[in-house]
Short mmCIF file of C-alpha atoms in Angstrom, two decimals:
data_model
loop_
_atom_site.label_atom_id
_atom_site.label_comp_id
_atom_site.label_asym_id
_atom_site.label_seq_id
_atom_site.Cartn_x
_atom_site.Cartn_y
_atom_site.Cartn_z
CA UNK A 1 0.00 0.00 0.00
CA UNK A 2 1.28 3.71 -1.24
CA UNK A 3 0.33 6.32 1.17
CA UNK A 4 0.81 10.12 -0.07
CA UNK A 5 1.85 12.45 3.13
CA UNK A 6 1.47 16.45 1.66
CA UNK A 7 2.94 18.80 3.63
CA UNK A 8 2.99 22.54 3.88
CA UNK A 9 5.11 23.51 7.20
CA UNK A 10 7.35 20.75 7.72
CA UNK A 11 9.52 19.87 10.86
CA UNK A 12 10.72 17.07 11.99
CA UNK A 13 8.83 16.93 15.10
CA UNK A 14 5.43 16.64 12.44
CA UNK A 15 7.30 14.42 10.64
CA UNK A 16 8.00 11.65 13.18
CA UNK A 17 4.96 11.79 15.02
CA UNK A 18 2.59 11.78 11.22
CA UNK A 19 5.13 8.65 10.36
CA UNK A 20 4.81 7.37 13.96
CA UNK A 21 0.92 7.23 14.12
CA UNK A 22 0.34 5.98 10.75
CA UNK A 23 2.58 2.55 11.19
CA UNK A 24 0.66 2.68 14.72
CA UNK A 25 -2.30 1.88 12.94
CA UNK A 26 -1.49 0.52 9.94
CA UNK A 27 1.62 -1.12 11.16
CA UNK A 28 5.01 -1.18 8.98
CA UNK A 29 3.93 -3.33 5.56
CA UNK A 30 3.50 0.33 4.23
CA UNK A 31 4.98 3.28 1.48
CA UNK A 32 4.98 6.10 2.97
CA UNK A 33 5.68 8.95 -0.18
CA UNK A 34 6.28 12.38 1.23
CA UNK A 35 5.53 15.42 -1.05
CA UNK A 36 6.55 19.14 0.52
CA UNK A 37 6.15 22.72 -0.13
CA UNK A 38 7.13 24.96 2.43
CA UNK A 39 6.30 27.85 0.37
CA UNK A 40 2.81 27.39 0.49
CA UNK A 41 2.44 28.15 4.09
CA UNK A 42 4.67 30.96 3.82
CA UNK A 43 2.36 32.24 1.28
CA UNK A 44 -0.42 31.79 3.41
CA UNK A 45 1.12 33.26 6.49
CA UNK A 46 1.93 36.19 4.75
CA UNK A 47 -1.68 36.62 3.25
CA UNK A 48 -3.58 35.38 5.85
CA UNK A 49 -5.62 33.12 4.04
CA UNK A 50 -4.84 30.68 0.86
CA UNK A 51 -4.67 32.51 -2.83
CA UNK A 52 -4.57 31.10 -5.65
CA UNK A 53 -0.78 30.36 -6.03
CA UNK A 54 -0.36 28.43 -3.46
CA UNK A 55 -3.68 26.56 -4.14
CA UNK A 56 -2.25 25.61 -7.37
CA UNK A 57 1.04 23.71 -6.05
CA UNK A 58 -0.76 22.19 -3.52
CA UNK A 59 -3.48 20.43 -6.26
CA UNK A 60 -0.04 20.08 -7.80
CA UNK A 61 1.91 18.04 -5.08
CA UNK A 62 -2.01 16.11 -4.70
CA UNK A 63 -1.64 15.02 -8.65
CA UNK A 64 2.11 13.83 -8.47
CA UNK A 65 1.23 11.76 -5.42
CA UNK A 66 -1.70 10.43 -7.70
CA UNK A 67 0.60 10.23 -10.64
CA UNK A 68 3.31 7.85 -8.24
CA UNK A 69 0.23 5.37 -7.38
CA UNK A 70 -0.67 6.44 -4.28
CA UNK A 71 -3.43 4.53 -2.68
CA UNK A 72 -4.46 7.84 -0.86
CA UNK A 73 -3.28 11.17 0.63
CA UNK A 74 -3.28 12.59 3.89
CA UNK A 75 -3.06 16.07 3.80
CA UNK A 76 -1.15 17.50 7.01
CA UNK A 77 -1.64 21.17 6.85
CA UNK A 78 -4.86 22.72 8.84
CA UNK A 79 -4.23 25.95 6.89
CA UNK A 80 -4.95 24.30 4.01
CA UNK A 81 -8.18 22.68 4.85
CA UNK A 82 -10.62 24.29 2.62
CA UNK A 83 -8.50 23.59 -0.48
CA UNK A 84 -8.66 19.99 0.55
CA UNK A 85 -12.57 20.03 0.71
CA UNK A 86 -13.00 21.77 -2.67
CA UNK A 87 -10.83 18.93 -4.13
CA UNK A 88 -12.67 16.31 -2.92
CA UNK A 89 -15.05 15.79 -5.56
CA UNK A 90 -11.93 15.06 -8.26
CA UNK A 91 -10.83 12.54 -5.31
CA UNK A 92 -13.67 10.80 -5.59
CA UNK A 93 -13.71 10.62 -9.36
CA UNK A 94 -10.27 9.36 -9.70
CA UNK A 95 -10.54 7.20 -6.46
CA UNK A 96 -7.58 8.18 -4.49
CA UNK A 97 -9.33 9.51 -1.32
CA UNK A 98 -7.56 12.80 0.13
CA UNK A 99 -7.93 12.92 3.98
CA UNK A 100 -7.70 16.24 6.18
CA UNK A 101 -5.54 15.83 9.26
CA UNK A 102 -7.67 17.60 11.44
CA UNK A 103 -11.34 17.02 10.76
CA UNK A 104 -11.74 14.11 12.66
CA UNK A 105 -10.11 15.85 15.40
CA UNK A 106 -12.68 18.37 15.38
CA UNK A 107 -15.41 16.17 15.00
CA UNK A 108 -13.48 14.37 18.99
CA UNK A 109 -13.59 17.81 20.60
CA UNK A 110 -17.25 18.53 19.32
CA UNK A 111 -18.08 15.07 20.76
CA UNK A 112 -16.59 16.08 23.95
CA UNK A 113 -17.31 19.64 25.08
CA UNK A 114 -19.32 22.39 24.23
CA UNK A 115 -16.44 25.06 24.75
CA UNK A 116 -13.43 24.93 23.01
CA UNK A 117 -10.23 26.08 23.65
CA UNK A 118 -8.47 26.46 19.95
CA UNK A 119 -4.71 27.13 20.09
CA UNK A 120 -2.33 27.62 17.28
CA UNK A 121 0.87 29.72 16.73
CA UNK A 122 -0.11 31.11 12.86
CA UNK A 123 -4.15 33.08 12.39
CA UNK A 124 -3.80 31.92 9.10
CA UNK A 125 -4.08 28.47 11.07
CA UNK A 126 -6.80 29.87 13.92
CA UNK A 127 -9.39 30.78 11.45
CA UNK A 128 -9.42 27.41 9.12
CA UNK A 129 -9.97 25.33 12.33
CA UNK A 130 -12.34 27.13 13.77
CA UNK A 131 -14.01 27.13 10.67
CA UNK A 132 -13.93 23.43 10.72
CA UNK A 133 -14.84 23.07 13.87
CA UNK A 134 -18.10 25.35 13.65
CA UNK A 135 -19.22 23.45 10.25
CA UNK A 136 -18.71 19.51 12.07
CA UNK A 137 -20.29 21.26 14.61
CA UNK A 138 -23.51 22.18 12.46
CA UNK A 139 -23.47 18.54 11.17
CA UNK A 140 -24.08 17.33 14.47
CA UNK A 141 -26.61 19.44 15.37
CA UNK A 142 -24.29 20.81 18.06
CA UNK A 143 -23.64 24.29 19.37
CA UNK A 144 -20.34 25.28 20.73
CA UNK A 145 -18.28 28.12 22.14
CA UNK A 146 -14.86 28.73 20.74
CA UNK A 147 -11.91 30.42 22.54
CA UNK A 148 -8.70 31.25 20.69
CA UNK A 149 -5.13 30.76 21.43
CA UNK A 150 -2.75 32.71 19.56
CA UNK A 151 0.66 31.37 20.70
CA UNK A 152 3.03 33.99 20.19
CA UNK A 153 7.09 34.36 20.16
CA UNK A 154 6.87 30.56 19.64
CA UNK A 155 9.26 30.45 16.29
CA UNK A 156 12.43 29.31 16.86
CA UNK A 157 12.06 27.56 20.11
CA UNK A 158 13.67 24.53 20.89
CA UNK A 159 10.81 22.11 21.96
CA UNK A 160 11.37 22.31 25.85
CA UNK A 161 10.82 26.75 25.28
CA UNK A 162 8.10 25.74 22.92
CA UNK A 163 6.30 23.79 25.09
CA UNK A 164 6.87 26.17 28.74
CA UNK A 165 5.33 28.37 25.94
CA UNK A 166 2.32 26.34 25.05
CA UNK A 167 1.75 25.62 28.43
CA UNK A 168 2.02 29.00 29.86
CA UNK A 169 -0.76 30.27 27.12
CA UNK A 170 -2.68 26.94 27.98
CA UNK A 171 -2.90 27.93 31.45
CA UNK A 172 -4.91 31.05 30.31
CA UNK A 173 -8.11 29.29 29.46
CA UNK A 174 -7.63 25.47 31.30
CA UNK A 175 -10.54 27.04 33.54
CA UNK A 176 -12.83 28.12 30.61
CA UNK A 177 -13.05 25.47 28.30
CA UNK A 178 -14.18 21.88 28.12
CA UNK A 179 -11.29 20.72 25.40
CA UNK A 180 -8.02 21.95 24.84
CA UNK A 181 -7.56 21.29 20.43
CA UNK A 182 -4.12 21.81 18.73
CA UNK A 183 -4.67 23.71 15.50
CA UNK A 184 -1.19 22.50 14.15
CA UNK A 185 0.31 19.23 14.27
CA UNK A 186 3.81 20.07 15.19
CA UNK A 187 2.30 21.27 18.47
CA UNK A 188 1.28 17.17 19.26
CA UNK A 189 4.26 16.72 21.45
CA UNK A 190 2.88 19.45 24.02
CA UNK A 191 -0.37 16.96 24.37
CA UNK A 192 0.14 14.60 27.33
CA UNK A 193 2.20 17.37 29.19
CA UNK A 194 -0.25 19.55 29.38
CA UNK A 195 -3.67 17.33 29.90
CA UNK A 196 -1.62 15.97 32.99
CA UNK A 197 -0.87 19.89 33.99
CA UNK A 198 -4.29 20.87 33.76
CA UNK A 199 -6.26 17.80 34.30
CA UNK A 200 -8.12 18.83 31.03
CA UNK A 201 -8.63 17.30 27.57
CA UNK A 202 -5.89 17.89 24.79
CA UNK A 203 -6.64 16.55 21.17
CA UNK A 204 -3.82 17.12 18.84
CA UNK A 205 -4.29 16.13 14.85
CA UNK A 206 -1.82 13.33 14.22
CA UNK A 207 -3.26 10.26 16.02
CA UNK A 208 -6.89 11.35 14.95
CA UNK A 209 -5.58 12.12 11.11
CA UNK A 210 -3.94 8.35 10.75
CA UNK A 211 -7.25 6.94 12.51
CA UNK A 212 -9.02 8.35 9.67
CA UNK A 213 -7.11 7.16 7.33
CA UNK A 214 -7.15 3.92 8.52
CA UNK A 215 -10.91 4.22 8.39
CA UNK A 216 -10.71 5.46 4.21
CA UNK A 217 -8.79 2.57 3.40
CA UNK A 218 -10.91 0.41 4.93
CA UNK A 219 -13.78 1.97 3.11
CA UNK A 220 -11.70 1.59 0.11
CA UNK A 221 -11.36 -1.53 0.17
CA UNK A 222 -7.55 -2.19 0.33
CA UNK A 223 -5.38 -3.56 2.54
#
């Protein structure tokens, strides 16, 4: 099995723990093809929301991972999430299934609480997720209260600044909300740290993006 893994911001810490949770649940008789574009995010950080550009080399990197015989994407960039969605009636047509890191997620902390604490370190990644959020939430007939988190002076931490930083803004709203969600995947390693700090739920999108793939290829039909 050929599993495309698209990135946008890529570190090593998304890296290993995307890798990591996929051979978790799909074990290690796998491909694992990794297409990146750091640009794209850059783009998007600097416009605050996707234009067309960028949209273009992510369909791009989406149709070379198509073109190598990929089985089926995951996409691991929140930021990117609506681009994802608008593609996914060509997925269906050409029956390579493109899977959103995060909705899932979403759909957990939905489940869970009615306020929700949403933290990431980019707005161009705050207002994607929330958007997410808000629309599983209307599919599940489900209203909920969002809080942002706008992590700042996290770039260029080391991971033990990064997460005294995460923690520190987590304390902030660990009394107001029901579920603490990570809008970016690099942030997963923070997860466990802080749910034991604050005795609250954390969700972060790696573990719930390779449970839904898992889930595709099931419904795919391929092992």
């Amino acid at each position: 099995m050929k599993i495309g893994l698209v990135y946008t911001g890529v570190t090593p810490e998304l890296i290993e723990l995307v890798e990591r949770e996929i051979r978790k649940q799909l074990g290690s008789n796998i491909e694992l093809l990794s297409y990146k574009d750091p640009s794209i995010i850059s783009e998007v950080v600097e416009n605050n929301y996707v234009t067309a550009n960028p949209t273009a080399r992510l369909v791009k990197m989406f149709m070379q991972a198509v073109q190598d015989g990929v089985d089926i994407i995951l996409n691991n960039c929140s930021s990117v999430g609506e681009v994802v969605d608008a593609c996914q009636d060509l997925a269906k047509y050409i029956g390579v299934p493109i899977i959103r890191i995060d909705e899932e997620m979403c759909r957990e902390a939905v489940r869970c609480g009615n306020k929700i604490g949403v933290m990431a370190t980019l707005e161009s990644t705050l207002n994607p997720t929330k958007k997410t959020i808000l629309h599983v939430a209307r599919e599940m007939g489900k209203q909920v209260e969002l809080v942002d988190v706008l992590v700042e002076g996290g770039f260029g931490l080391n991971q033990e600044e990064f997460k005294e930083l995460m923690t520190k803004y987590a304390g902030e709203i660990a009394d107001k909300v029901d579920v603490i969600l990570f809008a970016q995947g690099s942030m997963a390693y923070c997860e466990e740290y802080i749910h034991e700090k604050y005795q609250k739920m954390v969700l972060s999108s790696p573990r719930f993006g390779a449970r839904a793939l898992k889930e595709a290829i099931i419904k795919k039909g391929i092992k």
